Coordinates of C-alpha atoms in Angstrom, one line a residue:
X267 CA 100.0 68.0 129.0
X268 CA 99.9 65.2 126.0
X269 CA 96.9 65.2 124.0
X270 CA 95.4 62.3 122.7
X271 CA 95.1 62.4 119.0
X272 CA 93.6 59.1 118.7
X273 CA 90.0 59.9 120.8
X274 CA 90.2 62.9 119.3
X275 CA 90.0 62.5 115.5
X276 CA 87.7 59.3 116.7
X277 CA 85.1 61.4 118.1
X278 CA 85.4 64.4 116.0
X279 CA 85.8 62.6 112.5
X280 CA 85.9 59.3 112.1
X281 CA 82.8 58.7 114.3
X282 CA 80.6 61.0 112.1
X283 CA 81.3 59.7 108.6
X284 CA 79.7 56.9 108.0
X285 CA 80.8 54.7 105.9
X286 CA 83.7 56.9 105.5
X287 CA 87.1 57.8 105.4
X288 CA 89.3 55.8 107.6
X289 CA 92.0 58.0 109.0
X290 CA 94.3 54.7 109.8
X291 CA 96.2 56.1 112.9
X292 CA 95.9 60.5 113.5
X293 CA 98.9 61.4 113.1
X294 CA 98.5 59.9 109.8
X295 CA 96.9 63.5 108.7
X296 CA 100.5 65.1 109.9
X297 CA 102.9 63.4 107.9
X298 CA 105.2 65.5 106.8
X299 CA 106.3 66.2 103.0
X300 CA 110.1 65.4 101.5
X301 CA 111.2 68.0 99.9
X302 CA 114.2 66.7 99.2
X303 CA 112.7 64.4 96.8
X304 CA 110.8 67.5 94.6
X305 CA 114.2 70.0 95.0
X306 CA 115.6 67.7 92.5
X307 CA 113.1 66.5 90.4
X308 CA 112.0 67.7 86.9
X309 CA 108.5 70.1 87.3
X310 CA 108.2 70.8 83.7
X311 CA 108.0 74.5 84.8
X312 CA 110.2 76.5 82.8
X313 CA 112.6 78.4 84.6
X314 CA 112.7 82.3 83.2
X315 CA 112.3 84.7 85.9
X316 CA 115.0 86.6 87.1
X317 CA 115.6 89.3 90.4
X318 CA 114.3 91.9 88.4
X319 CA 111.2 89.5 87.3
X320 CA 110.1 89.1 90.7
X321 CA 111.0 92.7 92.0
X322 CA 108.4 93.9 89.8
X323 CA 106.3 90.7 90.4
X324 CA 106.2 92.2 93.8
X325 CA 105.9 95.9 93.4
X326 CA 102.6 94.4 90.8
X327 CA 100.9 92.8 93.3
X328 CA 101.6 95.9 96.2
X329 CA 101.4 98.8 95.0
X330 CA 97.3 99.1 93.2
X331 CA 94.8 101.5 93.0
X332 CA 95.4 102.0 97.2
X333 CA 98.3 103.6 96.9
X334 CA 96.4 107.0 95.0
X335 CA 93.3 106.6 98.1
X336 CA 94.1 104.9 101.5
X337 CA 97.1 107.7 102.1
X338 CA 94.6 110.4 102.5
X339 CA 92.0 108.1 104.2
X340 CA 94.5 107.1 107.2
X341 CA 95.4 110.9 108.0
X342 CA 92.1 111.7 108.2
X343 CA 90.9 109.5 110.3
X344 CA 93.9 108.2 112.3
X345 CA 96.9 110.1 112.0
X346 CA 96.7 113.6 110.5
X347 CA 100.2 114.3 108.5
X348 CA 101.9 111.8 110.6
X349 CA 100.2 109.4 108.0
X350 CA 104.0 108.2 106.8
X351 CA 104.5 107.1 110.3
X352 CA 101.6 104.2 110.2
X353 CA 103.0 103.1 106.4
X354 CA 106.4 102.9 108.2
X355 CA 105.3 101.1 111.2
X356 CA 103.6 99.0 109.1
X357 CA 105.6 98.0 106.9
X358 CA 108.0 96.5 109.8
X359 CA 105.0 94.1 110.5
X360 CA 105.3 93.4 107.0
X361 CA 109.1 92.9 106.3
X362 CA 108.7 90.5 109.5
X363 CA 107.3 88.5 107.1
X364 CA 108.6 88.6 104.2
X365 CA 111.9 87.9 105.5
X366 CA 111.0 84.4 107.0
X367 CA 109.5 84.1 103.9
X368 CA 112.6 84.5 102.4
X369 CA 114.1 82.2 104.4
X370 CA 111.6 79.2 103.6
X371 CA 112.6 80.7 99.9
X372 CA 115.9 80.1 99.7
X373 CA 115.6 77.1 101.6
X374 CA 112.7 75.0 99.8
X375 CA 112.8 77.0 96.5
X376 CA 109.3 74.7 95.6
X377 CA 105.5 76.2 93.7
X378 CA 103.1 76.2 96.7
X379 CA 104.5 79.2 98.9
X380 CA 103.4 79.2 101.9
X381 CA 101.5 75.7 101.6
X382 CA 104.3 73.5 100.5
X383 CA 106.5 75.5 103.9
X384 CA 104.0 74.2 106.5
X385 CA 103.4 71.3 104.4
X386 CA 107.6 70.5 105.3
X387 CA 107.3 71.6 108.8
X388 CA 104.0 71.1 110.7
X389 CA 102.5 68.3 108.1
X390 CA 99.6 67.8 105.5
X391 CA 96.2 68.4 107.5
X392 CA 98.0 72.0 108.6
X393 CA 98.9 72.5 104.5
X394 CA 95.1 72.1 103.4
X395 CA 93.9 74.1 105.8
X396 CA 96.2 76.8 105.1
X397 CA 96.4 76.0 101.6
X398 CA 92.8 76.6 101.6
X399 CA 92.6 79.6 103.3
X400 CA 95.0 80.8 100.8
X401 CA 92.5 80.4 97.5
X402 CA 90.0 81.8 98.9
X403 CA 92.8 85.1 99.7
X404 CA 93.8 84.7 96.3
X405 CA 90.4 84.8 94.4
X406 CA 88.7 87.4 96.9
X407 CA 91.9 89.3 96.1
X408 CA 91.7 89.2 92.3
X409 CA 87.7 89.5 92.5
X410 CA 88.2 92.7 94.5
X411 CA 90.6 94.4 92.4
X412 CA 88.6 93.8 89.0
X413 CA 86.0 95.3 90.7
X414 CA 87.6 98.5 91.5
X415 CA 89.4 98.2 88.1
X416 CA 86.0 98.7 85.9
X417 CA 84.8 101.4 88.2
X418 CA 88.2 103.5 87.4
X419 CA 87.8 102.6 84.2
X420 CA 84.7 103.3 83.4
X421 CA 84.9 106.8 85.2
X422 CA 88.5 107.3 82.5
X423 CA 86.4 106.8 79.9
X424 CA 83.8 109.9 81.5
X425 CA 86.7 111.6 81.4
X426 CA 86.6 111.6 78.3
X427 CA 83.8 112.1 77.4
X428 CA 82.7 108.1 76.5
X429 CA 80.2 105.8 78.0
X430 CA 79.7 101.5 78.0
X431 CA 76.8 100.2 76.5
X432 CA 73.7 100.3 79.2
X433 CA 74.2 96.4 79.3
X434 CA 77.7 97.2 80.4
X435 CA 77.0 99.9 82.6
X436 CA 76.3 98.2 86.4
X437 CA 77.1 100.2 89.2
X438 CA 80.8 98.9 90.4
X439 CA 80.6 97.0 93.4
X440 CA 76.8 97.2 93.1
X441 CA 76.6 93.2 91.5
X442 CA 74.4 90.8 94.3
X443 CA 72.5 93.6 96.0
X444 CA 69.1 95.5 95.7
X445 CA 69.5 98.4 91.8
X446 CA 72.5 96.8 91.2
X447 CA 73.5 94.3 88.6
X448 CA 76.0 92.6 87.1
X449 CA 79.9 93.4 87.1
X450 CA 80.4 92.3 82.7
X451 CA 83.7 94.4 82.9
X452 CA 84.7 93.4 85.7
X453 CA 84.8 90.0 84.5
X454 CA 85.9 90.5 80.8
X455 CA 89.2 92.5 82.6
X456 CA 89.5 89.0 84.9
X457 CA 89.5 86.8 81.8
X458 CA 91.8 89.0 80.0
X459 CA 94.3 88.1 82.6
X460 CA 93.9 84.2 82.7
X461 CA 94.1 84.6 79.0
X462 CA 97.3 86.5 79.0
X463 CA 98.8 83.7 81.9
X464 CA 98.0 80.7 79.5
X465 CA 100.3 82.4 77.0
X466 CA 103.9 82.1 79.5
X467 CA 105.0 83.6 82.0
X468 CA 107.7 85.0 80.0
X469 CA 105.1 86.9 78.0
X470 CA 103.3 87.8 81.2
X471 CA 106.4 88.9 83.3
X472 CA 106.9 91.1 80.5
X473 CA 103.9 93.0 80.5
X474 CA 104.1 93.1 83.9
X475 CA 107.6 95.2 83.9
X476 CA 106.3 97.3 81.6
X477 CA 103.5 98.0 83.5
X478 CA 105.1 98.1 87.0
X479 CA 107.5 100.9 84.9
X480 CA 105.2 102.9 84.2
X481 CA 103.4 102.5 87.3
X482 CA 105.9 103.8 89.2
X483 CA 106.2 106.9 86.4
X484 CA 103.4 108.1 87.2
X485 CA 103.4 108.2 91.1
X486 CA 106.6 110.1 90.8
X487 CA 104.8 112.6 88.7
X488 CA 102.9 113.0 91.0
X489 CA 105.1 114.0 93.7
X490 CA 107.5 115.6 91.2
X491 CA 104.5 118.6 90.5
X492 CA 102.5 118.1 94.3
X493 CA 106.0 118.8 95.9
X494 CA 106.4 122.4 94.9
X495 CA 102.8 123.2 96.8
X496 CA 103.6 121.7 99.8
X497 CA 103.1 123.8 102.7
X498 CA 104.9 123.7 106.1
X499 CA 102.1 124.9 107.6
X500 CA 99.5 122.2 106.8
X501 CA 102.1 119.4 108.7
X502 CA 101.4 120.9 112.0
X503 CA 99.7 119.5 114.1
X504 CA 101.4 116.4 113.4
X505 CA 100.1 114.0 115.2
X506 CA 96.1 115.4 115.7
X507 CA 95.5 112.0 116.6
X508 CA 98.1 111.1 119.1
X509 CA 100.8 108.5 119.0
X510 CA 98.0 105.6 119.2
X511 CA 96.4 107.0 116.7
X512 CA 100.0 106.1 114.4
X513 CA 99.1 102.2 115.2
X514 CA 95.4 102.1 114.3
X515 CA 96.4 104.0 111.0
X516 CA 99.4 100.7 110.9
X517 CA 96.7 98.4 111.0
X518 CA 94.5 99.7 107.7
X519 CA 98.8 100.7 106.3
X520 CA 99.3 96.7 107.1
X521 CA 96.9 95.8 104.0
X522 CA 98.4 98.1 101.6
X523 CA 101.2 95.8 101.6
X524 CA 99.7 92.1 101.1
X525 CA 100.6 90.9 98.0
X526 CA 104.8 90.3 98.6
X527 CA 104.0 86.6 99.1
X528 CA 102.9 85.8 95.8
X529 CA 105.8 86.5 94.7
X530 CA 107.3 83.0 96.8
X531 CA 104.7 80.9 94.4
X532 CA 106.9 81.6 91.6
X533 CA 109.9 79.5 92.7
X534 CA 110.2 76.8 90.4
X535 CA 110.5 79.1 87.6
X536 CA 112.9 80.9 89.1
X537 CA 116.8 81.1 88.0
X538 CA 118.9 80.6 90.3
X539 CA 115.3 80.6 93.1
X540 CA 118.1 80.5 96.2
X541 CA 119.2 84.0 95.9
X542 CA 117.1 85.4 94.0
X543 CA 113.7 84.8 95.9
X544 CA 114.9 87.1 98.8
X545 CA 116.2 89.3 96.5
X546 CA 112.8 89.9 94.8
X547 CA 110.7 89.6 97.9
X548 CA 112.6 91.9 99.6
X549 CA 113.2 94.4 97.5
X550 CA 109.0 94.9 96.0
X551 CA 108.7 95.6 99.5
X552 CA 111.3 98.2 99.7
X553 CA 110.2 99.7 97.2
X554 CA 106.3 99.7 97.9
X555 CA 107.8 101.4 101.4
X556 CA 109.4 104.2 100.0
X557 CA 106.7 105.0 97.4
X558 CA 104.0 105.0 100.0
X559 CA 105.7 106.9 102.2
X560 CA 107.2 109.8 100.0
X561 CA 103.3 109.8 98.6
X562 CA 101.9 110.4 101.8
X563 CA 104.8 112.2 102.5
X564 CA 103.7 115.0 99.7
X565 CA 100.0 114.4 99.8
X566 CA 99.7 116.0 103.5
X567 CA 102.4 117.9 103.3
X568 CA 100.0 119.9 99.7
X569 CA 96.4 119.2 101.2
X570 CA 95.3 119.2 105.2
X571 CA 94.2 116.4 106.6
X572 CA 90.5 117.4 107.4
X573 CA 90.1 117.7 103.5
X574 CA 91.5 114.1 102.9
X575 CA 88.4 111.8 103.7
X576 CA 87.8 111.0 100.2
X577 CA 87.3 108.6 97.6
X578 CA 90.0 110.0 95.6
X579 CA 92.6 112.2 97.8
X580 CA 95.3 112.6 95.1
X581 CA 93.1 113.9 92.6
X582 CA 91.5 116.3 94.9
X583 CA 95.1 117.9 95.8
X584 CA 96.1 117.9 91.7
X585 CA 93.0 119.9 91.4
X586 CA 93.8 122.1 94.6
X587 CA 97.0 122.8 92.9
X588 CA 95.7 124.0 89.4
X589 CA 96.8 120.8 87.5
X590 CA 94.0 119.1 86.7
X591 CA 95.9 117.8 83.3
X592 CA 97.3 115.3 85.4
X593 CA 93.8 114.1 86.9
X594 CA 93.9 112.1 83.6
X595 CA 97.6 110.6 84.5
X596 CA 96.7 109.4 87.7
X597 CA 93.6 107.3 86.9
X598 CA 95.8 105.8 83.7
X599 CA 98.0 105.1 86.4
X600 CA 95.9 103.4 88.7
X601 CA 94.3 101.6 86.0
X602 CA 97.7 99.9 84.5
X603 CA 98.4 99.9 89.2
X604 CA 95.5 97.0 89.2
X605 CA 96.0 95.0 86.1
X606 CA 99.7 94.4 87.7
X607 CA 97.9 93.6 90.5
X608 CA 95.5 91.5 88.6
X609 CA 98.0 89.4 86.9
X610 CA 100.3 89.2 90.0
X611 CA 97.6 87.9 92.1
X612 CA 96.4 85.4 89.4
X613 CA 99.5 83.9 89.1
X614 CA 99.8 83.4 92.5
X615 CA 97.0 81.5 92.5
X616 CA 97.3 79.1 89.8
X617 CA 100.7 77.8 91.2
X618 CA 99.2 77.4 94.3
X619 CA 96.8 74.9 92.4
X620 CA 99.4 73.8 91.2
X621 CA 101.6 73.2 93.9
X622 CA 98.5 71.6 95.9
X623 CA 97.4 69.5 93.0
X624 CA 100.9 68.5 92.3
X625 CA 100.6 66.4 96.2
X626 CA 97.4 64.8 94.8
X627 CA 95.4 67.0 97.4
X628 CA 93.3 68.0 94.4
X629 CA 92.5 66.4 91.1
X630 CA 95.5 66.1 88.6
X631 CA 94.2 67.8 86.0
X632 CA 94.9 71.1 87.4
X633 CA 99.0 70.2 87.9
X634 CA 98.5 69.5 84.2
X635 CA 100.8 71.4 81.7
X636 CA 101.2 72.7 78.5
X637 CA 104.5 71.2 76.5
X638 CA 104.3 74.4 74.5
X639 CA 103.9 77.4 76.9
X640 CA 104.7 75.1 80.8
X641 CA 101.9 76.7 82.2
X642 CA 99.5 75.2 83.7
X643 CA 96.6 76.2 81.4
X644 CA 93.2 74.2 82.8
X645 CA 94.1 75.4 86.5
X646 CA 94.3 78.9 85.0
X647 CA 91.3 79.0 83.1
X648 CA 89.3 77.7 85.6
X649 CA 90.5 80.3 88.7
X650 CA 90.0 83.0 85.7
X651 CA 86.1 81.9 85.4
X652 CA 86.2 81.2 89.6
X653 CA 87.3 84.8 90.3
X654 CA 85.3 86.8 87.3
X655 CA 82.2 85.0 88.4
X656 CA 83.2 86.4 91.9
X657 CA 84.0 89.2 90.8
X658 CA 80.3 90.1 88.7
X659 CA 77.9 89.0 90.9
X660 CA 79.4 89.9 94.8
X661 CA 79.3 93.4 96.3
X662 CA 82.7 94.6 96.8
X663 CA 82.3 94.9 101.0
X664 CA 81.6 91.6 101.6
X665 CA 84.7 90.4 98.7
X666 CA 87.4 93.1 100.1
X667 CA 86.4 91.7 103.5
X668 CA 87.4 88.4 102.9
X669 CA 91.0 88.7 101.8
X670 CA 92.5 89.5 105.2
X671 CA 92.2 86.7 106.9
X672 CA 94.1 84.0 104.4
X673 CA 96.7 86.5 104.1
X674 CA 98.0 86.4 107.3
X675 CA 97.0 83.4 108.5
X676 CA 99.8 82.4 106.1
X677 CA 102.5 85.0 107.9
X678 CA 101.7 83.2 110.8
X679 CA 102.4 80.2 109.7
X680 CA 105.5 80.8 107.9
X681 CA 106.7 83.2 110.8
X682 CA 106.1 79.9 113.5
X683 CA 107.4 77.6 110.6
X684 CA 110.8 79.1 110.6
X685 CA 111.1 77.2 114.2
X686 CA 110.5 74.4 113.5
X687 CA 112.5 74.3 109.5
X688 CA 115.7 75.5 111.9
X689 CA 115.7 72.9 114.6
X690 CA 113.8 69.9 112.1
X691 CA 116.9 67.7 110.7
X692 CA 116.0 66.9 107.8
X693 CA 116.9 70.7 106.5
X694 CA 120.2 70.7 108.1
X695 CA 121.7 69.7 104.9
X696 CA 120.1 71.5 102.6
X697 CA 121.9 74.6 100.6
X698 CA 120.2 77.9 102.4
X699 CA 121.8 81.1 101.4
X700 CA 119.0 83.5 103.5
X701 CA 118.8 83.5 107.0
X702 CA 116.5 85.3 109.3
X703 CA 118.2 87.6 111.8
X704 CA 117.4 87.8 115.4
X705 CA 116.6 83.8 115.2
X706 CA 114.2 83.1 117.4
X707 CA 113.4 86.5 118.1
X708 CA 111.9 87.9 115.0
X709 CA 110.3 85.1 114.0
X710 CA 108.0 85.5 117.1
X711 CA 107.3 88.4 116.8
X712 CA 105.8 88.3 113.6
X713 CA 103.6 85.4 114.4
X714 CA 102.7 87.8 117.1
X715 CA 102.0 90.9 114.6
X716 CA 99.8 88.5 112.7
X717 CA 97.8 87.0 115.4
X718 CA 97.0 90.4 116.8
X719 CA 95.9 91.4 113.2
X720 CA 93.5 88.3 112.7
X721 CA 92.1 89.7 115.9
X722 CA 91.1 93.0 114.9
X723 CA 88.9 91.5 112.2
X724 CA 85.1 91.6 111.5
X725 CA 83.2 88.8 112.8
X726 CA 82.0 88.1 109.5
X727 CA 85.1 88.0 108.3
X728 CA 85.5 84.7 110.7
X729 CA 82.0 83.4 110.1
X730 CA 83.1 83.5 106.4
X731 CA 85.8 82.3 107.2
X732 CA 84.7 79.5 109.0
X733 CA 82.0 78.2 106.1
X734 CA 85.1 77.7 103.6
X735 CA 87.0 76.4 106.2
X736 CA 84.2 73.4 106.5
X737 CA 84.1 73.2 102.2
X738 CA 87.8 72.3 102.4
X739 CA 87.9 69.6 105.3
X740 CA 84.5 68.3 103.1
X741 CA 86.9 68.4 100.2
X742 CA 89.8 67.1 102.0
X743 CA 87.9 64.6 103.8
X744 CA 86.2 63.2 100.7
X745 CA 89.2 63.7 98.1
X746 CA 92.8 64.8 99.3
X747 CA 93.0 61.8 102.4
X748 CA 92.7 59.6 99.5
X749 CA 94.9 60.7 97.0
X750 CA 97.9 61.7 98.7
X751 CA 101.3 61.6 96.8
X752 CA 102.5 61.9 100.3
X753 CA 101.1 59.8 102.2
X754 CA 101.3 57.3 99.1
X755 CA 104.5 57.5 99.0
X756 CA 104.8 56.8 102.1
X757 CA 102.6 53.7 102.4
X758 CA 104.3 52.3 100.0
X759 CA 108.1 53.0 101.3

């Protein structure tokens, strides 16, 4: 059935906005970005990133403190010793989305990631909604990790008998609740990351590379020590909760892999993006999967799964095998891991704001680059300031619940977008170094898997997302529509 878009949008938008927005023909809401124009234009962003840099960025975003926590919780509550199977299933789901991202990033190597891809194939209105959702993902992801960083940092200091001054000792994650306070440490680390990013992507990438290597070494240290204390009896029974537990565990493990999509925001700062973008996205996901599966397999071999329902299962394992000296190293590794997540997710958020601003849908000040560092400095500081305030004053449980829906919506739209990309004549002549295998079955399967996981999210998440979307619609109707560069070019033509 053909929808009557004219009457539909007239009822919903035009009739309810007095003196408001002249939306013209509603089909203009779905005007598509002509990416060919931007592909051959100098953007001002400096091309310094290699395939290795992209891989470490991906690992930096995916592997945070969760690798030291979630394997134990999943094993104790869902899978038993079969926890590694949940991580394998989860990575298959993520890999399908990653393959779709890889094709888009090699075909349309522009900043903005999923927002830009959706703009090209579905049009402006869909791109704005998704871009607005992704802004919330990056903001809340940075905020939640900053709160965890604060908690680990204070615990690490306590291990050395050190304490922060009283005004800095607000319990991490309790901000905004009775008896809590402002988490100053979370605020400070977020702003320090913003300062680092403002110095330039080359410097930020170097520091991220070093931290990722340190993080991997810490994980390998645990595996190397603990593997000699594995007891085969701990693997029996292998699936105490049955096969259904594997899939329930996979739904939890899926979120451990979120973050690789931030790599695709770097397209315009990559040397040879058509080759290096797919390598960076896919290789970072594979390395992360190997780390998660390996650590999980060793952990449940050392400690019986029934004892792993704790906040620090890796530290518990080291205690049980009398290797307490390594606990401090693991805590240090967790802090380093969370720092790389902060760097990459903050970077992704700033480049998303840059892309949206360049299209005119947000104020032009967000796309202005520093002539020396080639970084959108104002945008970086604004993003960092908002994220730091969220981290300081919103309870951690509420922040964490708001990250997932933006990510899953992006995965779903990008997966479905591959079908439209392949059938759009505008992209037939573009050079593409990577194509999704098993087309169209794999993109469609990825789309359906993401939609299913979205249906499993809590009601609070959907309610908060609805409020966020309404705010986004107000911003679009009052500003973005009138300043759309794509529409301006179209009307001039």
